[in-house]
Coordinates of C-alpha atoms and ligand atoms in Angstrom, one line a residue:
X1 CA -6.5 -41.3 -151.2
X2 CA -7.6 -38.5 -149.4
X3 CA -7.5 -38.9 -145.8
X4 CA -11.0 -37.7 -144.1
X5 CA -10.4 -35.7 -141.1
X6 CA -14.1 -34.5 -141.3
X7 CA -15.8 -37.1 -140.4
X8 CA -15.9 -38.9 -137.4
X9 CA -14.5 -42.3 -138.2
X10 CA -10.6 -42.6 -136.6
X11 CA -7.7 -44.8 -135.9
X12 CA -6.5 -43.4 -132.6
X13 CA -3.1 -44.7 -131.7
X14 CA -2.0 -44.9 -128.3
X15 CA 2.0 -43.5 -128.1
X16 CA 2.0 -44.7 -124.5
X17 CA 1.2 -48.5 -125.3
X18 CA 3.7 -48.5 -128.0
X19 CA 6.4 -47.3 -126.3
X20 CA 5.8 -49.6 -123.2
X21 CA 6.0 -52.6 -125.5
X22 CA 9.4 -51.6 -126.6
X23 CA 10.7 -50.8 -123.5
X24 CA 9.7 -54.2 -122.0
X25 CA 11.0 -56.0 -124.7
X26 CA 13.9 -54.1 -124.8
X27 CA 14.6 -55.2 -120.8
X28 CA 14.2 -58.5 -121.6
X29 CA 16.9 -58.6 -123.9
X30 CA 20.3 -60.2 -123.2
X31 CA 22.9 -58.0 -122.6
X32 CA 24.2 -56.6 -125.6
X33 CA 21.4 -57.2 -128.3
X34 CA 20.1 -54.3 -129.8
X35 CA 16.2 -54.1 -131.3
X36 CA 15.0 -52.6 -134.7
X37 CA 12.0 -51.5 -135.3
X38 CA 10.4 -52.8 -137.8
X39 CA 8.0 -50.0 -139.6
X40 CA 7.6 -51.0 -142.9
X41 CA 3.7 -51.0 -144.4
X42 CA 3.4 -47.6 -142.8
X43 CA 3.9 -49.2 -139.4
X44 CA 1.7 -52.2 -139.8
X45 CA -0.9 -49.2 -140.7
X46 CA -0.1 -47.4 -137.4
X47 CA 1.8 -44.5 -139.1
X48 CA 5.6 -45.2 -140.0
X49 CA 7.1 -42.4 -138.9
X50 CA 5.2 -42.1 -135.7
X51 CA 5.7 -45.2 -135.3
X52 CA 9.3 -45.2 -135.5
X53 CA 10.2 -41.6 -133.3
X54 CA 8.1 -43.5 -130.6
X55 CA 10.8 -46.4 -130.9
X56 CA 13.1 -44.2 -131.0
X57 CA 12.9 -42.4 -128.0
X58 CA 12.8 -45.9 -125.8
X59 CA 16.1 -47.3 -127.5
X60 CA 15.3 -48.4 -131.0
X61 CA 18.8 -48.7 -132.3
X62 CA 17.7 -48.7 -135.8
X63 CA 14.6 -49.5 -138.1
X64 CA 13.4 -52.5 -140.7
X65 CA 11.2 -52.2 -143.6
X66 CA 10.2 -53.8 -146.7
X67 CA 10.9 -51.3 -149.4
X68 CA 13.1 -48.4 -150.4
X69 CA 10.7 -46.2 -150.6
X70 CA 9.6 -46.7 -147.4
X71 CA 13.5 -46.2 -145.9
X72 CA 13.2 -43.2 -148.2
X73 CA 10.2 -41.9 -145.9
X74 CA 11.9 -42.2 -142.8
X75 CA 15.7 -40.8 -143.8
X76 CA 13.5 -37.9 -145.4
X77 CA 11.7 -37.6 -141.7
X78 CA 14.5 -37.2 -140.1
X79 CA 15.8 -40.4 -139.0
X80 CA 19.7 -41.0 -139.0
X81 CA 19.2 -44.2 -137.4
X82 CA 20.4 -47.2 -139.3
X83 CA 17.7 -48.4 -141.5
X84 CA 17.6 -52.3 -143.4
X85 CA 15.4 -52.9 -146.6
X86 CA 14.5 -56.2 -146.1
X87 CA 13.6 -57.3 -149.3
X88 CA 15.3 -57.2 -152.6
X89 CA 16.7 -53.5 -154.1
X90 CA 17.1 -53.9 -158.0
X91 CA 21.1 -53.1 -158.5
X92 CA 19.3 -50.3 -160.6
X93 CA 18.2 -48.5 -157.5
X94 CA 21.5 -48.4 -155.6
X95 CA 22.4 -45.0 -156.3
X96 CA 19.4 -43.9 -153.9
X97 CA 20.8 -46.0 -151.6
X98 CA 23.9 -44.5 -151.2
X99 CA 22.3 -41.0 -151.5
X100 CA 20.1 -42.1 -148.5
X101 CA 22.9 -44.3 -146.9
X102 CA 20.5 -47.3 -146.1
X103 CA 21.3 -50.9 -145.3
X104 CA 20.3 -53.4 -147.8
X105 CA 19.7 -57.0 -148.2
X106 CA 21.3 -59.4 -150.7
X107 CA 20.0 -62.8 -151.7
X108 CA 21.8 -64.3 -154.5
X109 CA 25.3 -64.3 -156.3
X110 CA 23.6 -62.7 -159.5
X111 CA 22.8 -59.6 -157.7
X112 CA 25.7 -59.1 -156.7
X113 CA 27.4 -59.1 -159.5
X114 CA 25.3 -57.2 -161.2
X115 CA 25.4 -54.6 -158.1
X116 CA 29.3 -54.3 -158.5
X117 CA 28.8 -53.3 -162.4
X118 CA 26.0 -50.7 -161.4
X119 CA 28.9 -49.1 -158.7
X120 CA 31.4 -49.4 -160.8
X121 CA 29.7 -46.7 -163.2
X122 CA 28.2 -45.3 -160.6
X123 CA 29.9 -41.1 -160.0
X124 CA 31.5 -40.2 -157.0
X125 CA 30.3 -43.0 -154.5
X126 CA 31.1 -41.0 -151.3
X127 CA 30.7 -43.9 -149.0
X128 CA 30.1 -47.8 -149.7
X129 CA 26.8 -49.4 -149.6
X130 CA 26.0 -51.5 -146.6
X131 CA 25.1 -55.1 -147.0
X132 CA 23.3 -57.7 -144.9
X133 CA 23.5 -60.6 -146.1
X134 CA 19.9 -63.2 -146.0
X135 CA 20.3 -67.0 -145.9
X136 CA 17.6 -68.7 -146.2
X137 CA 17.3 -71.4 -143.6
X138 CA 13.8 -72.9 -144.5
X139 CA 11.6 -70.0 -144.8
X140 CA 11.7 -70.9 -148.9
X141 CA 11.5 -67.1 -149.9
X142 CA 14.9 -65.2 -150.4
X143 CA 18.7 -66.0 -149.3
X144 CA 21.5 -68.1 -149.8
X145 CA 20.5 -71.6 -148.7
X146 CA 24.0 -73.1 -148.1
X147 CA 26.7 -72.1 -145.6
X148 CA 29.0 -72.1 -148.8
X149 CA 26.7 -69.6 -150.8
X150 CA 26.5 -67.1 -147.7
X151 CA 31.1 -67.3 -147.5
X152 CA 31.5 -66.6 -151.3
X153 CA 28.9 -64.0 -151.1
X154 CA 30.5 -62.6 -147.9
X155 CA 34.0 -62.8 -149.8
X156 CA 32.6 -60.8 -152.8
X157 CA 31.5 -58.2 -150.5
X158 CA 34.8 -57.6 -148.6
X159 CA 36.7 -57.4 -152.1
X160 CA 34.6 -54.8 -153.3
X161 CA 35.8 -51.4 -152.2
X162 CA 32.2 -50.0 -153.1
X163 CA 30.3 -52.5 -150.4
X164 CA 30.5 -53.4 -146.8
X165 CA 29.7 -56.4 -145.2
X166 CA 27.2 -55.1 -142.3
X167 CA 25.1 -58.0 -141.7
X168 CA 24.0 -61.6 -141.9
X169 CA 20.5 -62.6 -141.1
X170 CA 17.7 -65.0 -141.5
X171 CA 13.8 -65.3 -141.0
X172 CA 11.9 -68.3 -138.8
X173 CA 8.8 -69.2 -140.4
X174 CA 7.5 -71.1 -137.1
X175 CA 8.4 -69.2 -133.8
X176 CA 4.7 -68.5 -133.7
X177 CA 3.7 -71.9 -133.1
X178 CA 4.0 -74.2 -129.7
X179 CA 5.8 -76.7 -131.7
X180 CA 9.4 -75.4 -131.9
X181 CA 11.1 -78.6 -133.8
X182 CA 11.3 -76.8 -137.4
X183 CA 12.3 -73.2 -135.5
X184 CA 15.6 -75.4 -133.9
X185 CA 16.1 -76.8 -137.4
X186 CA 16.4 -73.5 -138.6
X187 CA 18.2 -72.1 -135.7
X188 CA 20.7 -75.1 -136.3
X189 CA 21.2 -74.0 -139.8
X190 CA 21.9 -70.1 -139.1
X191 CA 24.0 -71.3 -136.4
X192 CA 26.0 -73.7 -139.2
X193 CA 26.7 -70.5 -141.6
X194 CA 27.7 -68.6 -138.7
X195 CA 30.3 -71.3 -137.8
X196 CA 31.5 -72.1 -141.5
X197 CA 32.9 -68.5 -141.5
X198 CA 36.0 -67.1 -139.9
X199 CA 34.8 -63.5 -138.9
X200 CA 30.9 -61.7 -138.8
X201 CA 29.9 -58.6 -139.7
X202 CA 28.5 -55.8 -137.0
X203 CA 25.1 -57.3 -137.0
X204 CA 23.6 -61.1 -136.9
X205 CA 19.8 -61.0 -136.7
X206 CA 17.4 -63.9 -136.6
X207 CA 14.3 -62.6 -134.2
X208 CA 11.3 -61.5 -135.1
X209 CA 8.6 -61.0 -132.7
X210 CA 7.8 -64.0 -131.8
X211 CA 11.1 -65.6 -131.6
X212 CA 12.3 -62.6 -129.0
X213 CA 9.5 -63.4 -127.4
X214 CA 9.6 -67.3 -127.2
X215 CA 13.2 -68.3 -127.9
X216 CA 15.0 -65.3 -126.0
X217 CA 17.0 -67.5 -124.2
X218 CA 18.5 -69.6 -127.6
X219 CA 17.9 -66.9 -130.5
X220 CA 21.3 -66.4 -132.6
X221 CA 22.3 -63.1 -133.0
X222 CA 22.9 -59.4 -131.4
X223 CA 20.0 -57.5 -133.4
X224 CA 16.2 -58.5 -133.1
X225 CA 13.8 -57.3 -135.8
X226 CA 10.8 -56.6 -133.7
X227 CA 7.8 -56.0 -135.4
X228 CA 3.9 -56.8 -134.5
X229 CA 4.9 -56.6 -131.1
X230 CA 5.6 -53.5 -130.8
X231 CA 2.1 -52.5 -131.9
X232 CA 1.0 -54.7 -129.1
X233 CA 0.1 -58.0 -130.8
X234 CA 0.4 -61.4 -129.7
X235 CA 2.2 -62.5 -133.1
X236 CA 0.7 -66.4 -132.6
X237 CA -3.0 -64.7 -132.5
X238 CA -4.5 -67.6 -130.0
X239 CA -1.5 -69.7 -129.9
X240 CA 1.0 -69.2 -127.5
X241 CA 0.9 -66.7 -124.3
X242 CA 2.0 -63.5 -124.1
X243 CA 5.5 -63.3 -122.6
X244 CA 4.8 -60.4 -120.9
X245 CA 1.5 -58.0 -121.5
X246 CA 1.4 -56.7 -125.0
X247 CA -0.5 -53.2 -125.3
X248 CA -2.5 -52.7 -127.9
X249 CA -1.8 -49.7 -129.7
X250 CA -4.6 -49.4 -132.1
X251 CA -8.4 -48.5 -131.5
X252 CA -10.7 -47.7 -134.3
X253 CA -13.7 -45.6 -133.7
X254 CA -16.6 -43.7 -134.9
X255 CA -19.9 -42.4 -134.4
X256 CA -23.8 -42.9 -135.1
X257 CA -24.3 -40.4 -137.8
X258 CA -28.0 -41.3 -137.9
X259 CA -30.2 -43.6 -135.5
X260 CA -33.8 -44.9 -136.8
X261 CA -36.6 -46.5 -135.9
X262 CA -37.6 -49.2 -138.8
X263 CA -40.6 -50.9 -138.8
X264 CA -41.3 -54.6 -139.0
X265 CA -40.3 -56.6 -142.5
X266 CA -37.7 -53.4 -143.7
X267 CA -34.9 -54.2 -145.5
X268 CA -31.2 -52.9 -144.6
X269 CA -28.6 -52.4 -147.2
X270 CA -28.0 -53.4 -150.4
X271 CA -29.4 -56.4 -151.8
X272 CA -31.9 -56.5 -148.9
X273 CA -30.0 -59.0 -146.7
X274 CA -31.1 -58.0 -143.5
X275 CA -35.1 -57.5 -143.1
X276 CA -36.1 -56.3 -139.5
X277 CA -37.8 -59.0 -137.6
X278 CA -39.6 -56.6 -135.6
X279 CA -39.8 -53.0 -134.7
X280 CA -36.2 -52.1 -134.7
X281 CA -33.4 -49.3 -133.8
X282 CA -30.8 -49.3 -137.0
X283 CA -27.8 -46.8 -136.3
X284 CA -25.9 -45.8 -139.2
X285 CA -21.8 -45.7 -138.7
X286 CA -19.8 -43.8 -141.4
X287 CA -17.0 -46.5 -142.0
X288 CA -17.1 -49.1 -144.9
X289 CA -14.8 -51.9 -147.0
X290 CA -12.9 -48.5 -148.7
X291 CA -11.4 -47.9 -145.4
X292 CA -10.6 -51.4 -144.7
X293 CA -13.7 -52.5 -142.9
X294 CA -14.7 -55.4 -145.3
X295 CA -18.3 -56.5 -146.3
X296 CA -16.8 -60.0 -145.0
X297 CA -17.7 -58.0 -141.6
X298 CA -21.3 -58.5 -141.7
X299 CA -22.8 -60.5 -138.9
X300 CA -20.0 -58.9 -136.7
X301 CA -20.6 -57.2 -133.5
X302 CA -19.2 -53.4 -132.7
X303 CA -19.6 -51.8 -129.2
X304 CA -21.9 -48.9 -128.0
X305 CA -21.4 -47.6 -124.6
X306 CA -20.8 -51.2 -123.9
X307 CA -23.2 -52.8 -125.6
X308 CA -22.4 -55.5 -129.0
X309 CA -24.5 -54.3 -131.7
X310 CA -24.3 -56.2 -134.8
X311 CA -23.6 -55.1 -138.0
X312 CA -27.0 -55.8 -140.3
X313 CA -27.0 -55.5 -143.9
X314 CA -24.1 -55.3 -146.2
X315 CA -21.3 -53.3 -145.4
X316 CA -21.1 -50.5 -148.0
X317 CA -18.0 -48.9 -149.6
X318 CA -18.2 -45.6 -146.8
X319 CA -20.9 -46.4 -144.3
X320 CA -22.3 -49.7 -143.0
X321 CA -25.4 -50.1 -140.3
X322 CA -25.7 -51.8 -136.5
X323 CA -28.9 -53.2 -134.6
X324 CA -29.5 -51.0 -131.4
X325 CA -30.9 -52.6 -128.4
X326 CA -32.4 -48.9 -128.0
X327 CA -32.6 -45.6 -129.3
X328 CA -29.1 -43.7 -129.0
X329 CA -28.2 -40.4 -129.7
X330 CA -26.7 -39.2 -133.0
X331 CA -23.0 -38.5 -132.0
X332 CA -22.4 -41.5 -130.2
X333 CA -19.4 -43.2 -129.8
X334 CA -19.2 -46.4 -131.7
X335 CA -16.0 -48.8 -130.9
X336 CA -14.9 -51.1 -133.5
X337 CA -11.4 -52.3 -132.4
X338 CA -10.6 -51.0 -128.6
X339 CA -12.6 -51.0 -125.6
X340 CA -15.9 -49.5 -124.2
X341 CA -17.6 -49.5 -120.6
X342 CA -15.5 -52.7 -119.9
X343 CA -15.7 -54.3 -123.1
X344 CA -13.2 -55.0 -125.8
X345 CA -13.3 -55.6 -129.6
X346 CA -9.1 -56.8 -130.2
X347 CA -8.0 -57.2 -133.5
X348 CA -7.9 -60.7 -132.9
X349 CA -11.4 -60.4 -132.9
X350 CA -11.6 -59.2 -136.1
X351 CA -8.7 -61.6 -137.8
X352 CA -10.9 -64.2 -136.2
X353 CA -14.2 -63.3 -138.3
X354 CA -12.4 -62.4 -141.3
X355 CA -10.7 -66.0 -141.1
X356 CA -7.2 -64.4 -141.4
X357 CA -4.3 -62.8 -139.0
X358 CA -4.4 -59.6 -137.4
X359 CA -1.7 -58.3 -139.6
X360 CA -3.8 -58.2 -142.0
X361 CA -6.1 -56.3 -140.2
X362 CA -3.8 -53.0 -139.3
X363 CA -2.1 -53.1 -142.4
X364 CA -5.5 -53.2 -144.6
X365 CA -6.9 -50.0 -142.7
X366 CA -7.0 -47.8 -145.7
X367 CA -5.7 -44.0 -146.1
X368 CA -8.8 -42.5 -145.8
X369 CA -8.7 -43.5 -142.4
X370 CA -7.0 -40.7 -140.0
X371 CA -4.2 -41.8 -137.5
X372 CA -4.5 -39.6 -134.1
X373 CA -1.9 -40.0 -131.9
X374 CA -2.9 -39.7 -128.2
X375 CA -0.7 -40.7 -125.0
Ligands
PLP401 C1 7.9 -58.3 -141.4 C2 9.5 -59.2 -140.7 C3 10.0 -58.9 -139.5 C4 8.7 -58.4 -138.5 O1 8.2 -59.7 -138.1 P1 6.9 -59.8 -136.8 O2 6.3 -60.9 -136.5 O3 6.4 -58.3 -137.2 O4 7.8 -59.1 -135.4 C5 11.3 -59.7 -139.1 N1 11.7 -59.9 -139.9 C6 11.4 -60.1 -141.5 C7 12.4 -60.5 -142.6 C8 10.5 -59.5 -141.6 O5 9.9 -59.4 -142.9

């Protein structure tokens, strides 16, 4: 999809907010614990390369991504710090892992066996591949389940001349919830895994943003994988108070491209789902579901000069209409996410309207919307 610069719809990314979130997190970390910035899914929609560079400038020690291609994007942009791919990379792609000097996740014994076969025939393997063993302590996603399986994997890696054991990690399923019972069960299991090993790799890590924010005194490991918090979003939504004020890094803005007064009883949008009950000012904004602003957003209100204006009629692919309290000039700024004259629409408000989480909202914003970086 082509990025559409020649239109007033923009995602504004505030560098200072993003950097401050990371600085504030690093300040709270126990001594010796490093922060890896999670920039998967194009930095949760904020731009992976830009987010990684901002994180780096304030002390991130490395990066986490979800896929091999995301890791390659960072390397090609000149990032030289450790990059860990969190999900499974097929052994058939291992030459790329070597070429780009990446760290990868291993979750099964079968993978290790297959990887060893691939590595045996790889020509001129200059450096061994760096492996983080994933322990599944209760997420039920990827990883070895028992301490014995982890130990066996570690032994296999250490017996190999073209693998190094660089990390051991797990992932919490409920760190963003008030009830910490299950978090503790997972932490206990991870500590059992650690105890079953006679030595540990360079990185041991368990914390996503929620664990780092709410279990900082008890989180196992010497590195955290800090994701949503760096973008200024509370991982728990409404459930838990922020440990320090998180500053939202993204705003979404546009402009009125047409303003008209419709007579009473006129239809607005496809399917004519809205009829003007009386004479009304209607404004049109150039953003729609192809930009990731879904049709379900009908009925939500946007900010025009500090006043909330409801989206009326169906959201179209590229445009939507709002009801204005009075005439506004064409070119007036419209805030979809962010602040306007003392009022605010948060990513969480959008998520609440859609019945989802803000993670999904920022990831959904499509490539068509330009990301503009400001201090
Ligand atoms: C996405 C992800 C993270 C980051 O989670 P946040 O909630 O955004 O901090 C950490 N670890 C793993 C394994 C992940 O998949």
